[in-house]
Amino acid sequence: MLSSEVAQGRVYLEQMRHLAFDPSLVELRVSQQWEEQICRTIGRKITSINENLVSLLDRCQNCFYPEQRLPIQIFATPFAPHLKIDALCNLEADPITILIDVGRIIQPHWLNAVAHEYAHAQIGIAGHHPAFCSILTHLCLGLALPPPPPQGLPESQLQNWPPCQPTPDPLQFWLKD
């Protein structure tokens, strides 16, 4: 019999699959034992993790005038390990939804990932173009994060700005109690 925490974790992951623009992004593809442990951890900790992310989102929102703030929600979720992505912004969701795999980024850099995805939400389109760079620079300055250099960055570098230090083992976060 599964614990209520494991069941809560499974329900939560299913909700995250519906919020991702592609449900397969949240497929764990791990052993049943690891999946149960990940779900148990989610059941126990996800509320406090998400509260932390909401406070980071609020910091981003506060970089804009109230009339410029968009309805955005944010959640932590593990992404399919083989994808090697740490965050995404689903512009098609209502409200716009940011999902962060907090297991892939050291905690002091969670704000960096939130700011990057928030810039996508503010600009309203995918990609790392000059308009995105402008919004991201505004956010970085408002959040005391390093802004992109004034001469700009190639898209390959801008897609990882501000830099986020990865964790050595992304699943470890989700496996520990």
PDB file of C-alpha atoms in Angstrom:
ATOM      1  CA  MET A   1       0.000   0.000   0.000  1.00  0.00           C
ATOM      2  CA  LEU A   2       1.327   3.420  -0.939  1.00  0.00           C
ATOM      3  CA  SER A   3       1.683   6.102   1.682  1.00  0.00           C
ATOM      4  CA  SER A   4      -0.445   9.212   1.414  1.00  0.00           C
ATOM      5  CA  GLU A   5       2.734  11.216   0.724  1.00  0.00           C
ATOM      6  CA  VAL A   6       3.553   9.044  -2.303  1.00  0.00           C
ATOM      7  CA  ALA A   7      -0.042   9.395  -3.526  1.00  0.00           C
ATOM      8  CA  GLN A   8       0.110  13.183  -3.041  1.00  0.00           C
ATOM      9  CA  GLY A   9       3.376  13.274  -4.977  1.00  0.00           C
ATOM     10  CA  ARG A  10       1.860  11.311  -7.849  1.00  0.00           C
ATOM     11  CA  VAL A  11      -1.148  13.619  -8.008  1.00  0.00           C
ATOM     12  CA  TYR A  12       1.175  16.622  -7.974  1.00  0.00           C
ATOM     13  CA  LEU A  13       3.317  15.235 -10.823  1.00  0.00           C
ATOM     14  CA  GLU A  14       0.180  14.610 -12.869  1.00  0.00           C
ATOM     15  CA  GLN A  15      -0.853  18.244 -12.318  1.00  0.00           C
ATOM     16  CA  MET A  16       2.609  19.355 -13.467  1.00  0.00           C
ATOM     17  CA  ARG A  17       2.307  17.241 -16.624  1.00  0.00           C
ATOM     18  CA  HIS A  18      -0.860  19.169 -17.471  1.00  0.00           C
ATOM     19  CA  LEU A  19       0.912  22.499 -16.922  1.00  0.00           C
ATOM     20  CA  ALA A  20       3.927  21.637 -19.072  1.00  0.00           C
ATOM     21  CA  PHE A  21       3.449  22.311 -22.784  1.00  0.00           C
ATOM     22  CA  ASP A  22       4.451  18.666 -23.324  1.00  0.00           C
ATOM     23  CA  PRO A  23       3.517  16.161 -20.587  1.00  0.00           C
ATOM     24  CA  SER A  24       6.540  13.982 -21.409  1.00  0.00           C
ATOM     25  CA  LEU A  25       8.779  16.717 -19.960  1.00  0.00           C
ATOM     26  CA  VAL A  26       7.719  15.575 -16.486  1.00  0.00           C
ATOM     27  CA  GLU A  27       8.070  11.826 -17.084  1.00  0.00           C
ATOM     28  CA  LEU A  28      10.601  10.558 -14.567  1.00  0.00           C
ATOM     29  CA  ARG A  29      11.784   7.407 -16.362  1.00  0.00           C
ATOM     30  CA  VAL A  30      13.353   5.988 -13.212  1.00  0.00           C
ATOM     31  CA  SER A  31      12.903   2.745 -11.314  1.00  0.00           C
ATOM     32  CA  GLN A  32       9.670   2.232  -9.389  1.00  0.00           C
ATOM     33  CA  GLN A  33      11.599   2.465  -6.107  1.00  0.00           C
ATOM     34  CA  TRP A  34      13.093   5.837  -7.065  1.00  0.00           C
ATOM     35  CA  GLU A  35       9.755   7.080  -8.386  1.00  0.00           C
ATOM     36  CA  GLU A  36       8.099   6.255  -5.068  1.00  0.00           C
ATOM     37  CA  GLN A  37      10.872   8.035  -3.159  1.00  0.00           C
ATOM     38  CA  ILE A  38      10.614  11.096  -5.436  1.00  0.00           C
ATOM     39  CA  CYS A  39       6.840  11.157  -4.955  1.00  0.00           C
ATOM     40  CA  ARG A  40       7.280  10.781  -1.187  1.00  0.00           C
ATOM     41  CA  THR A  41       9.688  13.722  -1.133  1.00  0.00           C
ATOM     42  CA  ILE A  42       7.283  15.777  -3.229  1.00  0.00           C
ATOM     43  CA  GLY A  43       4.412  14.886  -0.901  1.00  0.00           C
ATOM     44  CA  ARG A  44       6.430  16.018   2.114  1.00  0.00           C
ATOM     45  CA  LYS A  45       8.239  19.083   0.812  1.00  0.00           C
ATOM     46  CA  ILE A  46       6.599  20.558  -2.259  1.00  0.00           C
ATOM     47  CA  THR A  47       4.506  23.147  -0.426  1.00  0.00           C
ATOM     48  CA  SER A  48       7.523  24.798   1.194  1.00  0.00           C
ATOM     49  CA  ILE A  49       9.584  24.538  -2.017  1.00  0.00           C
ATOM     50  CA  ASN A  50       6.810  26.197  -4.004  1.00  0.00           C
ATOM     51  CA  GLU A  51       6.402  28.917  -1.367  1.00  0.00           C
ATOM     52  CA  ASN A  52      10.097  29.680  -1.817  1.00  0.00           C
ATOM     53  CA  LEU A  53       9.664  29.877  -5.600  1.00  0.00           C
ATOM     54  CA  VAL A  54       6.607  32.134  -5.252  1.00  0.00           C
ATOM     55  CA  SER A  55       8.683  34.537  -3.141  1.00  0.00           C
ATOM     56  CA  LEU A  56      11.298  34.608  -5.927  1.00  0.00           C
ATOM     57  CA  LEU A  57       8.575  35.187  -8.513  1.00  0.00           C
ATOM     58  CA  ASP A  58       7.249  38.056  -6.376  1.00  0.00           C
ATOM     59  CA  ARG A  59      10.706  39.621  -6.430  1.00  0.00           C
ATOM     60  CA  CYS A  60      10.610  39.505 -10.235  1.00  0.00           C
ATOM     61  CA  GLN A  61       7.086  40.953 -10.309  1.00  0.00           C
ATOM     62  CA  ASN A  62       8.242  43.820  -8.095  1.00  0.00           C
ATOM     63  CA  CYS A  63      10.706  44.887 -10.793  1.00  0.00           C
ATOM     64  CA  PHE A  64       7.704  46.122 -12.822  1.00  0.00           C
ATOM     65  CA  TYR A  65       4.884  48.573 -12.227  1.00  0.00           C
ATOM     66  CA  PRO A  66       1.668  46.864 -11.078  1.00  0.00           C
ATOM     67  CA  GLU A  67      -0.007  47.419 -14.453  1.00  0.00           C
ATOM     68  CA  GLN A  68       2.918  45.649 -16.175  1.00  0.00           C
ATOM     69  CA  ARG A  69       2.726  42.539 -14.018  1.00  0.00           C
ATOM     70  CA  LEU A  70       1.278  39.489 -15.674  1.00  0.00           C
ATOM     71  CA  PRO A  71      -0.689  36.671 -14.067  1.00  0.00           C
ATOM     72  CA  ILE A  72       2.030  34.044 -13.620  1.00  0.00           C
ATOM     73  CA  GLN A  73       2.210  30.929 -11.486  1.00  0.00           C
ATOM     74  CA  ILE A  74       5.331  28.970 -10.599  1.00  0.00           C
ATOM     75  CA  PHE A  75       5.957  25.405  -9.453  1.00  0.00           C
ATOM     76  CA  ALA A  76       8.865  23.091  -8.791  1.00  0.00           C
ATOM     77  CA  THR A  77       8.888  19.766 -10.585  1.00  0.00           C
ATOM     78  CA  PRO A  78      11.480  17.233 -11.637  1.00  0.00           C
ATOM     79  CA  PHE A  79      11.920  17.060 -15.406  1.00  0.00           C
ATOM     80  CA  ALA A  80      12.651  13.907 -17.354  1.00  0.00           C
ATOM     81  CA  PRO A  81      16.347  13.275 -16.592  1.00  0.00           C
ATOM     82  CA  HIS A  82      17.387  12.737 -20.218  1.00  0.00           C
ATOM     83  CA  LEU A  83      16.191  16.217 -21.262  1.00  0.00           C
ATOM     84  CA  LYS A  84      18.791  18.156 -19.260  1.00  0.00           C
ATOM     85  CA  ILE A  85      16.579  21.242 -18.916  1.00  0.00           C
ATOM     86  CA  ASP A  86      16.231  23.113 -15.657  1.00  0.00           C
ATOM     87  CA  ALA A  87      13.274  25.422 -16.302  1.00  0.00           C
ATOM     88  CA  LEU A  88      10.558  26.332 -18.762  1.00  0.00           C
ATOM     89  CA  CYS A  89       7.897  28.942 -19.279  1.00  0.00           C
ATOM     90  CA  ASN A  90       4.588  27.755 -20.721  1.00  0.00           C
ATOM     91  CA  LEU A  91       3.222  30.858 -22.429  1.00  0.00           C
ATOM     92  CA  GLU A  92       0.116  28.949 -23.568  1.00  0.00           C
ATOM     93  CA  ALA A  93      -1.051  28.163 -20.041  1.00  0.00           C
ATOM     94  CA  ASP A  94      -3.546  30.433 -18.304  1.00  0.00           C
ATOM     95  CA  PRO A  95      -2.090  31.844 -16.202  1.00  0.00           C
ATOM     96  CA  ILE A  96       1.390  31.691 -17.705  1.00  0.00           C
ATOM     97  CA  THR A  97       3.242  28.910 -15.899  1.00  0.00           C
ATOM     98  CA  ILE A  98       6.886  28.661 -14.955  1.00  0.00           C
ATOM     99  CA  LEU A  99       8.181  25.218 -14.019  1.00  0.00           C
ATOM    100  CA  ILE A 100      11.594  24.861 -12.375  1.00  0.00           C
ATOM    101  CA  ASP A 101      13.466  21.624 -11.725  1.00  0.00           C
ATOM    102  CA  VAL A 102      15.039  22.847  -8.509  1.00  0.00           C
ATOM    103  CA  GLY A 103      17.031  19.629  -8.285  1.00  0.00           C
ATOM    104  CA  ARG A 104      19.134  20.695 -11.257  1.00  0.00           C
ATOM    105  CA  ILE A 105      20.246  24.082  -9.868  1.00  0.00           C
ATOM    106  CA  ILE A 106      21.947  24.924  -6.593  1.00  0.00           C
ATOM    107  CA  GLN A 107      19.469  26.732  -4.352  1.00  0.00           C
ATOM    108  CA  PRO A 108      21.289  30.115  -4.361  1.00  0.00           C
ATOM    109  CA  HIS A 109      20.772  30.186  -8.163  1.00  0.00           C
ATOM    110  CA  TRP A 110      17.045  29.447  -8.178  1.00  0.00           C
ATOM    111  CA  LEU A 111      16.404  33.182  -8.567  1.00  0.00           C
ATOM    112  CA  ASN A 112      18.572  33.215 -11.700  1.00  0.00           C
ATOM    113  CA  ALA A 113      16.376  30.563 -13.326  1.00  0.00           C
ATOM    114  CA  VAL A 114      13.159  32.254 -12.203  1.00  0.00           C
ATOM    115  CA  ALA A 115      14.345  35.606 -13.628  1.00  0.00           C
ATOM    116  CA  HIS A 116      15.226  34.000 -16.961  1.00  0.00           C
ATOM    117  CA  GLU A 117      11.824  32.331 -17.296  1.00  0.00           C
ATOM    118  CA  TYR A 118      10.054  35.450 -16.046  1.00  0.00           C
ATOM    119  CA  ALA A 119      11.697  37.412 -18.886  1.00  0.00           C
ATOM    120  CA  HIS A 120      10.138  34.934 -21.345  1.00  0.00           C
ATOM    121  CA  ALA A 121       6.753  35.498 -19.714  1.00  0.00           C
ATOM    122  CA  GLN A 122       7.085  39.292 -19.853  1.00  0.00           C
ATOM    123  CA  ILE A 123       8.093  39.344 -23.510  1.00  0.00           C
ATOM    124  CA  GLY A 124       5.406  36.779 -24.380  1.00  0.00           C
ATOM    125  CA  ILE A 125       7.352  34.829 -26.977  1.00  0.00           C
ATOM    126  CA  ALA A 126       9.974  32.116 -26.923  1.00  0.00           C
ATOM    127  CA  GLY A 127      13.522  32.761 -28.005  1.00  0.00           C
ATOM    128  CA  HIS A 128      16.486  34.787 -26.859  1.00  0.00           C
ATOM    129  CA  HIS A 129      16.340  37.890 -29.033  1.00  0.00           C
ATOM    130  CA  PRO A 130      17.068  41.577 -28.324  1.00  0.00           C
ATOM    131  CA  ALA A 131      13.651  42.241 -26.715  1.00  0.00           C
ATOM    132  CA  PHE A 132      14.186  39.276 -24.391  1.00  0.00           C
ATOM    133  CA  CYS A 133      17.678  40.559 -23.574  1.00  0.00           C
ATOM    134  CA  SER A 134      16.267  43.992 -22.726  1.00  0.00           C
ATOM    135  CA  ILE A 135      13.687  42.579 -20.284  1.00  0.00           C
ATOM    136  CA  LEU A 136      16.255  40.212 -18.801  1.00  0.00           C
ATOM    137  CA  THR A 137      18.697  43.086 -18.279  1.00  0.00           C
ATOM    138  CA  HIS A 138      15.950  45.072 -16.512  1.00  0.00           C
ATOM    139  CA  LEU A 139      15.239  42.104 -14.238  1.00  0.00           C
ATOM    140  CA  CYS A 140      18.901  41.429 -13.508  1.00  0.00           C
ATOM    141  CA  LEU A 141      19.486  45.051 -12.513  1.00  0.00           C
ATOM    142  CA  GLY A 142      16.369  45.068 -10.323  1.00  0.00           C
ATOM    143  CA  LEU A 143      17.322  41.790  -8.641  1.00  0.00           C
ATOM    144  CA  ALA A 144      21.037  42.556  -8.232  1.00  0.00           C
ATOM    145  CA  LEU A 145      21.961  39.731 -10.589  1.00  0.00           C
ATOM    146  CA  PRO A 146      24.701  40.109 -13.196  1.00  0.00           C
ATOM    147  CA  PRO A 147      23.115  41.599 -16.335  1.00  0.00           C
ATOM    148  CA  PRO A 148      24.118  40.460 -19.792  1.00  0.00           C
ATOM    149  CA  PRO A 149      27.071  42.476 -21.109  1.00  0.00           C
ATOM    150  CA  PRO A 150      26.080  45.742 -22.854  1.00  0.00           C
ATOM    151  CA  GLN A 151      27.488  44.511 -26.170  1.00  0.00           C
ATOM    152  CA  GLY A 152      25.090  41.563 -25.934  1.00  0.00           C
ATOM    153  CA  LEU A 153      25.571  37.820 -26.021  1.00  0.00           C
ATOM    154  CA  PRO A 154      25.086  35.212 -28.698  1.00  0.00           C
ATOM    155  CA  GLU A 155      21.828  33.303 -28.280  1.00  0.00           C
ATOM    156  CA  SER A 156      23.742  30.201 -27.164  1.00  0.00           C
ATOM    157  CA  GLN A 157      24.979  32.123 -24.106  1.00  0.00           C
ATOM    158  CA  LEU A 158      21.844  34.200 -23.551  1.00  0.00           C
ATOM    159  CA  GLN A 159      19.765  31.035 -23.220  1.00  0.00           C
ATOM    160  CA  ASN A 160      21.727  30.322 -20.018  1.00  0.00           C
ATOM    161  CA  TRP A 161      21.717  33.847 -18.544  1.00  0.00           C
ATOM    162  CA  PRO A 162      21.972  34.634 -15.729  1.00  0.00           C
ATOM    163  CA  PRO A 163      24.261  31.672 -15.177  1.00  0.00           C
ATOM    164  CA  CYS A 164      22.936  28.876 -12.974  1.00  0.00           C
ATOM    165  CA  GLN A 165      25.330  26.480 -11.319  1.00  0.00           C
ATOM    166  CA  PRO A 166      24.065  22.953 -11.854  1.00  0.00           C
ATOM    167  CA  THR A 167      23.935  20.364  -9.123  1.00  0.00           C
ATOM    168  CA  PRO A 168      26.166  17.302  -9.513  1.00  0.00           C
ATOM    169  CA  ASP A 169      23.180  14.905  -9.404  1.00  0.00           C
ATOM    170  CA  PRO A 170      19.784  16.399 -10.331  1.00  0.00           C
ATOM    171  CA  LEU A 171      17.763  13.497  -8.938  1.00  0.00           C
ATOM    172  CA  GLN A 172      19.495  13.610  -5.539  1.00  0.00           C
ATOM    173  CA  PHE A 173      17.393  16.615  -4.477  1.00  0.00           C
ATOM    174  CA  TRP A 174      14.190  14.724  -5.219  1.00  0.00           C
ATOM    175  CA  LEU A 175      15.400  11.490  -3.607  1.00  0.00           C
ATOM    176  CA  LYS A 176      16.330  12.872  -0.190  1.00  0.00           C
ATOM    177  CA  ASP A 177      13.927  13.312   2.674  1.00  0.00           C
TER     178      ASP A 177
END
